[in-house]
Coordinates of N, CA and C in Angstrom, one line a residue:
Chain A
M1 N 74.6 -76.6 74.5 CA 73.2 -76.2 74.8 C 73.0 -74.7 74.4
E2 N 71.9 -74.5 73.6 CA 71.7 -73.1 73.2 C 70.7 -72.5 74.2
Q3 N 71.0 -71.3 74.7 CA 70.1 -70.7 75.6 C 70.0 -69.1 75.5
L4 N 69.0 -68.6 76.0 CA 68.7 -67.1 76.0 C 68.1 -66.7 77.3
S5 N 68.7 -65.6 77.9 CA 68.1 -65.1 79.1 C 67.5 -63.7 78.9
I6 N 66.3 -63.6 79.5 CA 65.5 -62.3 79.3 C 65.2 -61.8 80.7
L7 N 65.3 -60.5 80.9 CA 64.9 -59.9 82.2 C 63.7 -59.0 82.0
L8 N 62.6 -59.3 82.7 CA 61.4 -58.5 82.5 C 61.1 -57.7 83.7
K9 N 60.4 -56.5 83.6 CA 59.9 -55.8 84.7 C 58.5 -56.3 85.0
N10 N 58.0 -56.1 86.2 CA 56.7 -56.5 86.5 C 55.6 -55.6 86.0
D11 N 55.5 -55.6 84.7 CA 54.6 -54.7 83.9 C 54.1 -55.5 82.8
L12 N 52.7 -55.5 82.6 CA 52.1 -56.3 81.6 C 52.5 -55.9 80.2
D13 N 53.0 -54.7 80.1 CA 53.5 -54.2 78.7 C 54.6 -55.1 78.2
E14 N 55.2 -55.9 79.1 CA 56.4 -56.7 78.8 C 55.9 -58.0 78.0
I15 N 54.7 -58.3 78.1 CA 54.2 -59.6 77.6 C 54.4 -59.8 76.1
E16 N 54.1 -58.7 75.4 CA 54.2 -58.9 73.9 C 55.6 -59.0 73.4
T17 N 56.5 -58.1 74.0 CA 57.9 -58.2 73.7 C 58.5 -59.6 74.0
L18 N 58.1 -60.1 75.2 CA 58.5 -61.5 75.6 C 58.1 -62.5 74.5
S19 N 56.9 -62.4 74.0 CA 56.4 -63.3 73.0 C 57.2 -63.2 71.7
Q20 N 57.5 -62.0 71.3 CA 58.3 -61.8 70.1 C 59.7 -62.5 70.3
T21 N 60.3 -62.3 71.5 CA 61.6 -62.9 71.7 C 61.6 -64.4 71.7
V22 N 60.5 -65.0 72.3 CA 60.4 -66.4 72.4 C 60.2 -67.0 70.9
S23 N 59.4 -66.3 70.2 CA 59.1 -66.8 68.8 C 60.3 -66.7 67.9
A24 N 61.1 -65.6 68.1 CA 62.3 -65.5 67.3 C 63.3 -66.6 67.6
F25 N 63.4 -66.8 68.9 CA 64.4 -67.9 69.4 C 63.9 -69.2 68.8
G26 N 62.6 -69.5 68.9 CA 62.1 -70.8 68.4 C 62.2 -70.9 66.8
R27 N 61.9 -69.8 66.1 CA 62.0 -69.9 64.7 C 63.4 -70.2 64.2
R28 N 64.4 -69.6 64.9 CA 65.7 -69.9 64.5 C 66.1 -71.4 64.6
R29 N 65.3 -72.1 65.4 CA 65.5 -73.5 65.5 C 64.4 -74.3 64.8
Q30 N 63.8 -73.7 63.9 CA 62.8 -74.3 63.0 C 61.6 -74.9 63.8
L31 N 61.3 -74.4 64.9 CA 60.2 -75.0 65.7 C 58.8 -74.5 65.1
P32 N 57.9 -75.3 65.0 CA 56.6 -74.9 64.3 C 55.8 -73.9 65.1
E33 N 55.0 -73.1 64.4 CA 54.2 -72.0 65.0 C 53.3 -72.5 66.1
D34 N 52.6 -73.7 66.0 CA 51.7 -74.2 67.0 C 52.5 -74.5 68.3
F35 N 53.7 -75.0 68.1 CA 54.6 -75.3 69.2 C 54.9 -74.0 70.0
L36 N 55.3 -73.0 69.2 CA 55.7 -71.7 69.8 C 54.4 -71.0 70.5
Y37 N 53.3 -71.2 69.9 CA 52.0 -70.7 70.5 C 51.9 -71.3 71.9
A38 N 52.0 -72.6 72.0 CA 51.9 -73.3 73.2 C 52.9 -72.8 74.3
V39 N 54.1 -72.6 73.9 CA 55.2 -72.2 74.8 C 54.9 -70.7 75.2
N40 N 54.5 -69.9 74.3 CA 54.2 -68.5 74.6 C 53.0 -68.4 75.5
L41 N 52.0 -69.2 75.3 CA 50.8 -69.1 76.1 C 51.1 -69.5 77.5
A42 N 51.8 -70.7 77.7 CA 52.2 -71.2 79.0 C 53.0 -70.1 79.8
L43 N 54.0 -69.5 79.1 CA 54.8 -68.5 79.7 C 54.0 -67.3 80.0
E44 N 53.1 -66.8 79.2 CA 52.3 -65.6 79.5 C 51.5 -65.9 80.8
E45 N 50.9 -67.1 80.8 CA 50.1 -67.3 82.0 C 50.9 -67.3 83.3
I46 N 52.1 -67.9 83.3 CA 52.9 -67.9 84.5 C 53.4 -66.5 84.9
V47 N 53.9 -65.7 83.9 CA 54.4 -64.4 84.1 C 53.3 -63.4 84.5
T48 N 52.2 -63.5 83.9 CA 51.0 -62.7 84.2 C 50.6 -62.9 85.7
N49 N 50.5 -64.1 86.1 CA 50.2 -64.5 87.5 C 51.1 -63.8 88.4
V50 N 52.4 -63.9 88.1 CA 53.4 -63.3 89.0 C 53.2 -61.8 89.0
I51 N 53.1 -61.1 87.9 CA 52.9 -59.7 87.8 C 51.7 -59.2 88.5
S52 N 50.6 -59.9 88.2 CA 49.3 -59.4 88.7 C 49.0 -59.8 90.1
H53 N 49.5 -60.9 90.6 CA 49.1 -61.4 92.0 C 50.3 -61.6 92.9
G54 N 51.5 -61.5 92.4 CA 52.6 -62.0 93.2 C 53.3 -61.0 94.2
Y55 N 53.0 -59.7 93.9 CA 53.7 -58.7 94.7 C 52.8 -57.9 95.6
I56 N 53.2 -57.7 96.9 CA 52.4 -57.0 97.8 C 52.8 -55.5 97.9
D57 N 53.9 -55.1 97.2 CA 54.3 -53.7 97.2 C 54.1 -53.1 95.8
E58 N 54.4 -51.9 95.7 CA 54.2 -51.2 94.4 C 55.5 -51.0 93.7
A59 N 56.6 -51.6 94.2 CA 57.9 -51.4 93.7 C 58.1 -52.1 92.4
E60 N 59.2 -51.7 91.7 CA 59.6 -52.4 90.5 C 60.4 -53.7 90.8
H61 N 60.0 -54.8 90.2 CA 60.7 -56.1 90.4 C 61.1 -56.6 89.0
H62 N 62.0 -57.6 89.1 CA 62.4 -58.2 87.9 C 62.1 -59.7 87.9
I63 N 61.8 -60.2 86.7 CA 61.4 -61.6 86.5 C 62.4 -62.1 85.5
A64 N 63.1 -63.1 85.8 CA 64.1 -63.7 84.9 C 63.5 -64.9 84.1
V65 N 63.6 -64.9 82.8 CA 63.1 -66.0 82.0 C 64.4 -66.5 81.2
R66 N 64.5 -67.8 81.3 CA 65.6 -68.5 80.5 C 65.0 -69.5 79.6
L67 N 65.4 -69.4 78.3 CA 64.9 -70.3 77.3 C 66.1 -71.2 76.9
S68 N 65.9 -72.5 76.8 CA 67.0 -73.3 76.3 C 66.4 -74.5 75.5
V69 N 67.2 -75.0 74.6 CA 66.9 -76.3 74.0 C 67.9 -77.3 74.5
Q70 N 67.4 -78.3 75.1 CA 68.2 -79.4 75.7 C 67.8 -80.7 75.1
A71 N 68.7 -81.3 74.3 CA 68.3 -82.6 73.6 C 67.0 -82.3 72.9
D72 N 66.0 -83.1 73.2 CA 64.7 -83.0 72.5 C 63.7 -82.2 73.2
E73 N 64.1 -81.3 74.1 CA 63.2 -80.5 74.9 C 63.4 -79.0 74.8
F74 N 62.3 -78.3 74.8 CA 62.3 -76.8 74.9 C 62.1 -76.6 76.4
V75 N 63.0 -75.9 77.0 CA 62.9 -75.6 78.5 C 62.8 -74.2 78.8
V76 N 61.8 -73.8 79.6 CA 61.6 -72.4 80.0 C 61.7 -72.3 81.5
E77 N 62.5 -71.5 82.0 CA 62.7 -71.3 83.5 C 62.4 -69.9 83.8
V78 N 61.4 -69.8 84.8 CA 61.0 -68.5 85.3 C 61.4 -68.3 86.7
T79 N 62.1 -67.3 87.0 CA 62.6 -67.0 88.4 C 62.1 -65.6 88.8
D80 N 61.4 -65.6 90.0 CA 60.9 -64.3 90.4 C 61.0 -64.1 91.9
D81 N 61.0 -62.9 92.4 CA 61.1 -62.7 93.9 C 59.7 -62.3 94.5
A82 N 58.7 -62.8 93.9 CA 57.3 -62.6 94.4 C 57.0 -63.4 95.6
Q83 N 55.8 -63.3 96.1 CA 55.3 -64.1 97.3 C 55.5 -65.6 96.9
P84 N 55.7 -66.5 97.8 CA 55.8 -67.9 97.5 C 54.5 -68.4 96.8
F85 N 54.6 -69.0 95.7 CA 53.5 -69.5 95.0 C 53.9 -70.7 94.1
D86 N 53.2 -71.9 94.5 CA 53.5 -73.1 93.7 C 52.3 -73.3 92.8
P87 N 52.4 -73.0 91.5 CA 51.2 -73.2 90.6 C 50.7 -74.7 90.5
L88 N 51.6 -75.6 90.9 CA 51.2 -77.0 90.8 C 50.3 -77.4 91.9
Q89 N 50.1 -76.5 92.9 CA 49.2 -76.8 94.0 C 47.8 -76.2 93.7
A90 N 47.7 -75.4 92.7 CA 46.4 -74.8 92.3 C 45.4 -75.9 91.9
S91 N 44.2 -75.7 92.4 CA 43.2 -76.7 92.0 C 42.7 -76.5 90.6
P92 N 42.5 -77.6 89.9 CA 42.1 -77.4 88.5 C 40.7 -76.8 88.4
P93 N 40.5 -76.0 87.3 CA 39.2 -75.4 87.1 C 38.2 -76.4 86.6
E94 N 36.9 -76.1 86.7 CA 35.8 -76.9 86.2 C 35.7 -76.5 84.7
T95 N 35.7 -77.5 83.9 CA 35.7 -77.2 82.4 C 34.6 -77.9 81.7
T96 N 33.6 -78.4 82.4 CA 32.5 -79.2 81.7 C 31.1 -78.7 82.0
S97 N 31.0 -77.8 83.0 CA 29.6 -77.4 83.3 C 29.0 -76.4 82.3
T98 N 27.8 -76.0 82.6 CA 27.1 -75.1 81.7 C 27.7 -73.7 81.9
L99 N 27.4 -72.8 80.9 CA 27.9 -71.5 80.9 C 27.5 -70.8 82.2
Q100 N 26.3 -71.0 82.7 CA 25.8 -70.3 83.9 C 26.7 -70.7 85.1
A101 N 27.0 -72.0 85.2 CA 27.7 -72.5 86.3 C 29.2 -72.3 86.3
R102 N 29.7 -71.9 85.1 CA 31.2 -71.8 84.9 C 31.8 -70.6 85.7
A103 N 32.8 -70.9 86.4 CA 33.5 -69.9 87.2 C 34.4 -69.1 86.3
V104 N 34.5 -67.8 86.6 CA 35.4 -66.9 85.8 C 36.8 -66.9 86.5
G105 N 37.8 -67.3 85.7 CA 39.2 -67.3 86.2 C 39.7 -68.7 86.5
G106 N 41.0 -68.7 86.8 CA 41.6 -70.0 87.1 C 42.0 -70.9 86.0
L107 N 41.9 -70.3 84.7 CA 42.2 -71.2 83.6 C 43.7 -71.1 83.2
G108 N 44.4 -70.1 83.6 CA 45.7 -69.8 83.1 C 46.7 -71.0 83.4
I109 N 46.7 -71.4 84.7 CA 47.7 -72.5 85.1 C 47.2 -73.8 84.4
H110 N 45.9 -74.0 84.3 CA 45.4 -75.2 83.6 C 45.9 -75.3 82.2
L111 N 45.8 -74.2 81.5 CA 46.3 -74.2 80.1 C 47.8 -74.5 80.0
A112 N 48.6 -73.8 80.9 CA 50.0 -74.0 81.0 C 50.3 -75.5 81.2
R113 N 49.6 -76.1 82.1 CA 49.9 -77.5 82.4 C 49.6 -78.5 81.3
K114 N 48.4 -78.1 80.6 CA 48.0 -79.0 79.5 C 48.9 -78.8 78.2
L115 N 49.4 -77.6 78.0 CA 50.2 -77.3 76.8 C 51.6 -77.7 76.9
M116 N 52.1 -77.8 78.1 CA 53.5 -78.2 78.3 C 53.5 -79.7 78.8
D117 N 54.7 -80.3 78.6 CA 54.8 -81.7 79.0 C 55.1 -81.9 80.5
A118 N 55.8 -81.0 81.1 CA 56.2 -81.1 82.5 C 56.4 -79.7 83.1
L119 N 55.9 -79.6 84.4 CA 56.2 -78.4 85.2 C 56.8 -78.8 86.5
E120 N 57.8 -78.1 86.9 CA 58.5 -78.3 88.2 C 58.6 -77.0 88.9
Y121 N 58.3 -77.0 90.2 CA 58.4 -75.8 91.0 C 59.3 -76.0 92.2
R122 N 60.1 -75.0 92.5 CA 60.8 -75.0 93.8 C 61.0 -73.6 94.3
R123 N 61.1 -73.5 95.6 CA 61.4 -72.2 96.3 C 62.8 -72.2 96.8
E124 N 63.6 -71.2 96.4 CA 65.0 -71.3 96.7 C 65.5 -69.9 96.9
Q125 N 66.2 -69.6 98.1 CA 66.7 -68.3 98.4 C 65.7 -67.2 98.2
N126 N 64.5 -67.4 98.7 CA 63.4 -66.4 98.6 C 62.9 -66.2 97.2
K127 N 63.1 -67.1 96.3 CA 62.6 -67.0 95.0 C 61.8 -68.1 94.5
N128 N 60.9 -67.9 93.7 CA 60.1 -68.9 93.0 C 60.8 -69.3 91.8
I129 N 61.0 -70.6 91.6 CA 61.6 -71.1 90.3 C 60.7 -72.1 89.7
L130 N 60.2 -71.8 88.5 CA 59.3 -72.7 87.8 C 60.0 -73.1 86.5
I131 N 60.0 -74.4 86.3 CA 60.6 -74.9 85.0 C 59.5 -75.6 84.3
M132 N 59.4 -75.2 83.0 CA 58.4 -75.9 82.1 C 59.1 -76.5 81.0
K133 N 58.7 -77.7 80.6 CA 59.4 -78.4 79.5 C 58.4 -78.9 78.5
K134 N 58.8 -78.8 77.2 CA 57.9 -79.3 76.2 C 58.8 -80.1 75.2
R135 N 58.4 -81.3 74.9 CA 59.2 -82.1 74.0 C 59.0 -81.6 72.6
I136 N 60.1 -81.5 71.9 CA 60.1 -81.1 70.5 C 59.7 -82.3 69.6
G137 N 58.7 -82.1 68.8 CA 58.2 -83.2 68.0 C 57.0 -83.9 68.6
S138 N 56.6 -83.4 69.8 CA 55.4 -84.0 70.5 C 54.2 -83.3 70.0
Chain B
M1 N 47.0 -55.2 68.5 CA 45.6 -55.6 68.7 C 44.7 -54.5 68.1
E2 N 43.9 -54.9 67.2 CA 42.9 -53.9 66.6 C 41.5 -54.5 66.8
I3 N 40.6 -53.6 67.2 CA 39.2 -54.0 67.3 C 38.4 -53.1 66.4
T4 N 37.6 -53.6 65.5 CA 36.7 -52.8 64.8 C 35.2 -53.2 65.1
Q5 N 34.3 -52.3 65.2 CA 32.9 -52.6 65.5 C 32.1 -52.2 64.2
T6 N 31.2 -53.1 63.7 CA 30.3 -52.7 62.7 C 28.9 -53.3 63.0
H7 N 27.9 -52.7 62.4 CA 26.5 -53.1 62.7 C 26.0 -53.7 61.4
H8 N 25.3 -54.9 61.6 CA 24.5 -55.5 60.5 C 23.1 -55.8 61.1
E9 N 22.2 -55.0 60.6 CA 20.8 -55.1 61.2 C 20.9 -54.9 62.7
N10 N 20.4 -55.8 63.5 CA 20.5 -55.6 64.9 C 21.7 -56.3 65.6
V11 N 22.7 -56.8 64.7 CA 23.8 -57.5 65.2 C 25.0 -56.6 65.3
L12 N 25.8 -56.6 66.4 CA 27.0 -55.8 66.5 C 28.1 -56.8 66.3
V13 N 29.0 -56.5 65.3 CA 30.1 -57.4 65.0 C 31.4 -56.8 65.5
F14 N 32.2 -57.5 66.3 CA 33.5 -57.1 66.7 C 34.5 -57.9 65.9
A15 N 35.4 -57.3 65.1 CA 36.4 -58.0 64.4 C 37.7 -57.7 65.1
L16 N 38.4 -58.8 65.5 CA 39.6 -58.6 66.3 C 40.8 -59.1 65.5
S17 N 41.9 -58.3 65.6 CA 43.1 -58.8 64.9 C 44.3 -58.7 65.9
G18 N 45.3 -59.6 65.7 CA 46.5 -59.6 66.5 C 46.4 -60.5 67.7
R19 N 46.7 -59.9 68.9 CA 46.8 -60.7 70.1 C 45.8 -60.3 71.2
L20 N 45.1 -61.2 71.7 CA 44.2 -60.9 72.9 C 45.0 -61.5 74.1
D21 N 45.8 -60.7 74.7 CA 46.6 -61.2 75.8 C 46.3 -60.5 77.1
A22 N 47.1 -60.7 78.1 CA 46.8 -60.1 79.4 C 46.7 -58.5 79.4
K23 N 47.4 -58.0 78.4 CA 47.4 -56.5 78.3 C 46.3 -56.0 77.4
T24 N 46.2 -56.6 76.2 CA 45.2 -56.0 75.3 C 43.8 -56.4 75.6
S25 N 43.6 -57.5 76.4 CA 42.2 -57.9 76.7 C 41.5 -56.8 77.6
E26 N 42.3 -55.9 78.3 CA 41.7 -54.9 79.1 C 40.8 -54.0 78.2
T27 N 41.3 -53.6 77.0 CA 40.6 -52.7 76.1 C 39.4 -53.4 75.5
F28 N 39.6 -54.7 75.2 CA 38.5 -55.5 74.6 C 37.3 -55.6 75.6
E29 N 37.7 -55.9 76.9 CA 36.7 -56.0 77.9 C 35.9 -54.7 78.1
Q30 N 36.6 -53.6 78.1 CA 35.8 -52.3 78.2 C 34.8 -52.1 77.1
Q31 N 35.3 -52.4 75.8 CA 34.4 -52.2 74.7 C 33.3 -53.1 74.6
L32 N 33.6 -54.4 74.9 CA 32.5 -55.5 74.8 C 31.5 -55.3 75.9
L33 N 31.9 -55.0 77.1 CA 31.0 -54.9 78.3 C 30.2 -53.6 78.1
A34 N 30.8 -52.5 77.6 CA 30.1 -51.3 77.3 C 29.0 -51.5 76.3
A35 N 29.2 -52.3 75.3 CA 28.2 -52.5 74.2 C 27.1 -53.3 74.8
I36 N 27.4 -54.3 75.7 CA 26.3 -55.1 76.3 C 25.5 -54.1 77.3
A37 N 26.2 -53.3 78.0 CA 25.5 -52.4 79.0 C 24.7 -51.4 78.2
A38 N 25.0 -51.1 76.9 CA 24.3 -50.2 76.1 C 23.1 -50.8 75.5
G39 N 22.9 -52.1 75.7 CA 21.7 -52.8 75.2 C 21.9 -53.7 74.0
H40 N 23.1 -53.8 73.5 CA 23.3 -54.8 72.4 C 23.2 -56.2 72.9
N41 N 22.3 -57.0 72.3 CA 22.1 -58.3 72.8 C 22.3 -59.4 71.7
R42 N 22.8 -59.0 70.5 CA 23.2 -59.9 69.4 C 24.6 -59.5 69.0
I43 N 25.6 -60.3 69.5 CA 27.0 -59.9 69.2 C 27.7 -61.0 68.5
S44 N 28.4 -60.6 67.4 CA 29.2 -61.6 66.7 C 30.7 -61.2 66.9
L45 N 31.5 -62.2 67.1 CA 33.0 -61.9 67.3 C 33.7 -62.6 66.1
D46 N 34.3 -61.8 65.3 CA 35.0 -62.4 64.1 C 36.5 -62.5 64.5
F47 N 36.9 -63.8 64.6 CA 38.3 -64.1 65.0 C 39.2 -64.4 63.9
S48 N 38.8 -64.1 62.6 CA 39.6 -64.6 61.5 C 41.0 -64.0 61.4
K49 N 41.2 -62.8 62.0 CA 42.5 -62.2 62.0 C 43.2 -62.2 63.4
L50 N 42.5 -63.0 64.3 CA 43.1 -63.1 65.7 C 44.1 -64.2 65.7
D51 N 45.4 -63.9 66.1 CA 46.4 -64.8 66.1 C 46.7 -65.6 67.4
Y52 N 46.2 -65.0 68.5 CA 46.6 -65.4 69.8 C 45.5 -65.1 70.8
I53 N 45.2 -66.0 71.7 CA 44.3 -65.7 72.8 C 44.9 -66.4 74.0
S54 N 44.9 -65.8 75.2 CA 45.3 -66.4 76.4 C 44.2 -66.4 77.4
S55 N 44.4 -66.9 78.6 CA 43.3 -67.0 79.6 C 42.7 -65.6 79.9
A56 N 43.4 -64.5 79.7 CA 42.9 -63.2 80.0 C 41.8 -62.9 78.9
G57 N 42.0 -63.3 77.7 CA 41.0 -63.1 76.7 C 39.8 -64.0 76.9
L58 N 40.0 -65.3 77.3 CA 38.9 -66.2 77.6 C 38.1 -65.7 78.7
R59 N 38.7 -65.1 79.7 CA 37.9 -64.5 80.8 C 36.9 -63.4 80.3
V60 N 37.4 -62.6 79.4 CA 36.5 -61.5 78.9 C 35.3 -62.2 78.2
L61 N 35.6 -63.2 77.4 CA 34.5 -63.9 76.6 C 33.5 -64.5 77.6
L62 N 34.0 -65.1 78.6 CA 33.1 -65.8 79.6 C 32.2 -64.7 80.3
L63 N 32.9 -63.7 80.8 CA 32.1 -62.6 81.4 C 31.0 -62.0 80.5
A64 N 31.3 -61.8 79.3 CA 30.4 -61.2 78.3 C 29.2 -62.2 78.1
A65 N 29.6 -63.5 77.9 CA 28.6 -64.5 77.6 C 27.6 -64.7 78.8
K66 N 28.1 -64.6 80.0 CA 27.3 -64.7 81.2 C 26.3 -63.5 81.2
K67 N 26.8 -62.3 81.0 CA 25.9 -61.1 81.0 C 24.9 -61.2 79.9
L68 N 25.3 -61.6 78.7 CA 24.3 -61.7 77.7 C 23.2 -62.8 78.0
Q69 N 23.6 -63.9 78.5 CA 22.7 -64.9 78.9 C 21.7 -64.5 79.9
E70 N 22.1 -63.7 80.9 CA 21.3 -63.1 82.0 C 20.1 -62.3 81.3
G71 N 20.5 -61.5 80.2 CA 19.6 -60.6 79.6 C 18.9 -61.2 78.4
G72 N 19.0 -62.5 78.2 CA 18.4 -63.2 77.1 C 19.1 -62.9 75.7
G73 N 20.3 -62.5 75.8 CA 21.0 -62.1 74.5 C 21.8 -63.3 74.0
K74 N 22.5 -63.1 72.8 CA 23.2 -64.2 72.2 C 24.5 -63.7 71.7
M75 N 25.5 -64.6 71.7 CA 26.8 -64.3 71.2 C 27.3 -65.4 70.3
A76 N 27.9 -65.1 69.1 CA 28.4 -66.1 68.3 C 29.9 -65.8 67.9
L77 N 30.7 -66.8 67.8 CA 32.1 -66.6 67.5 C 32.4 -67.3 66.1
C78 N 33.2 -66.7 65.3 CA 33.5 -67.4 64.0 C 35.0 -67.3 63.6
S79 N 35.3 -68.3 62.8 CA 36.6 -68.3 62.1 C 37.8 -68.4 63.0
L80 N 37.8 -69.3 64.0 CA 38.9 -69.4 64.9 C 40.0 -70.2 64.2
K81 N 41.2 -69.7 64.3 CA 42.4 -70.4 63.8 C 42.6 -71.7 64.6
P82 N 43.2 -72.7 64.0 CA 43.4 -74.0 64.7 C 44.0 -73.9 66.1
A83 N 45.0 -73.0 66.2 CA 45.7 -72.9 67.5 C 44.8 -72.3 68.6
L84 N 43.9 -71.4 68.2 CA 42.9 -70.9 69.1 C 41.8 -71.9 69.4
K85 N 41.5 -72.7 68.5 CA 40.5 -73.8 68.7 C 41.0 -74.8 69.8
T86 N 42.3 -75.1 69.7 CA 43.0 -75.9 70.7 C 42.8 -75.4 72.1
V87 N 43.1 -74.1 72.2 CA 42.9 -73.4 73.5 C 41.5 -73.5 74.0
F88 N 40.5 -73.2 73.1 CA 39.1 -73.3 73.5 C 38.8 -74.7 74.0
D89 N 39.3 -75.7 73.3 CA 39.1 -77.1 73.7 C 39.6 -77.4 75.1
I90 N 40.9 -77.0 75.3 CA 41.5 -77.3 76.6 C 40.7 -76.6 77.7
A91 N 40.3 -75.4 77.5 CA 39.6 -74.6 78.5 C 38.2 -75.0 78.7
G92 N 37.7 -76.0 77.8 CA 36.3 -76.4 77.9 C 35.3 -75.3 77.4
F93 N 35.9 -74.5 76.5 CA 35.0 -73.3 76.0 C 34.3 -73.7 74.7
S94 N 34.7 -74.8 74.1 CA 34.1 -75.2 72.8 C 32.7 -75.7 73.0
T95 N 32.4 -76.1 74.3 CA 31.0 -76.6 74.6 C 30.1 -75.5 75.1
I96 N 30.6 -74.4 75.5 CA 29.7 -73.3 76.0 C 29.5 -72.2 75.1
F97 N 30.4 -72.1 74.0 CA 30.2 -71.0 73.0 C 29.8 -71.6 71.7
S98 N 29.0 -70.7 71.0 CA 28.6 -71.1 69.6 C 29.7 -70.7 68.6
L99 N 30.4 -71.7 68.1 CA 31.5 -71.5 67.2 C 31.1 -71.8 65.7
F100 N 31.4 -70.9 64.8 CA 31.0 -71.0 63.4 C 32.2 -70.9 62.5
A101 N 32.1 -71.5 61.3 CA 33.2 -71.5 60.4 C 33.4 -70.2 59.7
S102 N 32.3 -69.5 59.5 CA 32.4 -68.2 58.8 C 31.5 -67.1 59.4
P103 N 31.8 -65.9 59.1 CA 31.0 -64.8 59.6 C 29.5 -64.9 59.2
Q104 N 29.3 -65.4 58.0 CA 27.9 -65.5 57.5 C 27.1 -66.5 58.3
E105 N 27.8 -67.6 58.6 CA 27.0 -68.6 59.5 C 26.7 -68.1 60.9
A106 N 27.7 -67.3 61.4 CA 27.5 -66.7 62.7 C 26.3 -65.7 62.6
M107 N 26.3 -64.9 61.5 CA 25.2 -63.9 61.3 C 23.9 -64.6 61.2
N108 N 23.8 -65.7 60.4 CA 22.6 -66.4 60.2 C 22.0 -66.9 61.6
E109 N 22.9 -67.4 62.5 CA 22.4 -67.8 63.8 C 21.9 -66.7 64.6
L110 N 22.5 -65.5 64.5 CA 22.1 -64.4 65.4 C 20.9 -63.7 64.9
L111 N 20.6 -63.9 63.5 CA 19.4 -63.2 62.9 C 18.2 -64.1 63.0
K112 N 18.4 -65.4 63.5 CA 17.2 -66.3 63.6 C 16.1 -65.7 64.4

């Protein structure tokens, strides 16, 4: 199994570097650009939520991201020490109403769920662990 | 992320290049909302060099479109790359935004 571990600070400046790292990892495995766009987007949405809403103090925290290719799946695991939050319990946003009626926000998790094939969440030793999987070739 | 603003008649055109993510969308939000607050009500967004958009970027577009609609203004988007169009489709944004294949078509709509 090939894998790569990345440690991020809780700072939105980390997002672009994270994206470059994910893309480089994926390109070495000949994964197509639209596949990597989907993985990058899902990962940005999850990490941004943790950074922007997960912490109640002003301290520096670390978020661990692990990328791996297992058989025919690209697997992304995000581990953080933020407040407990299960993205799978978030209610889906309304995506069919008029512009006027459309609520601002709530799209990030929806995009992550639609772009990846599977999401799993668990809380373990005071940490949130989110695993996202996308089938290669799907 | 680069943002350039140009004027064509009474239309303000924003050309974006690079990434509209959780970090860079802050700058775009400031510029776009400032333009609307300053009275621009015909706005074209040229996405031909935009490689990436996330929900943070979509949020800015929705905020701006709502403000424009309240004031009777119009916004048109053009030249979305296929990966961005997919994101628009999943978010349900393709039905509430006017999307055009080229800057000229967006301009024609705004000058109507």
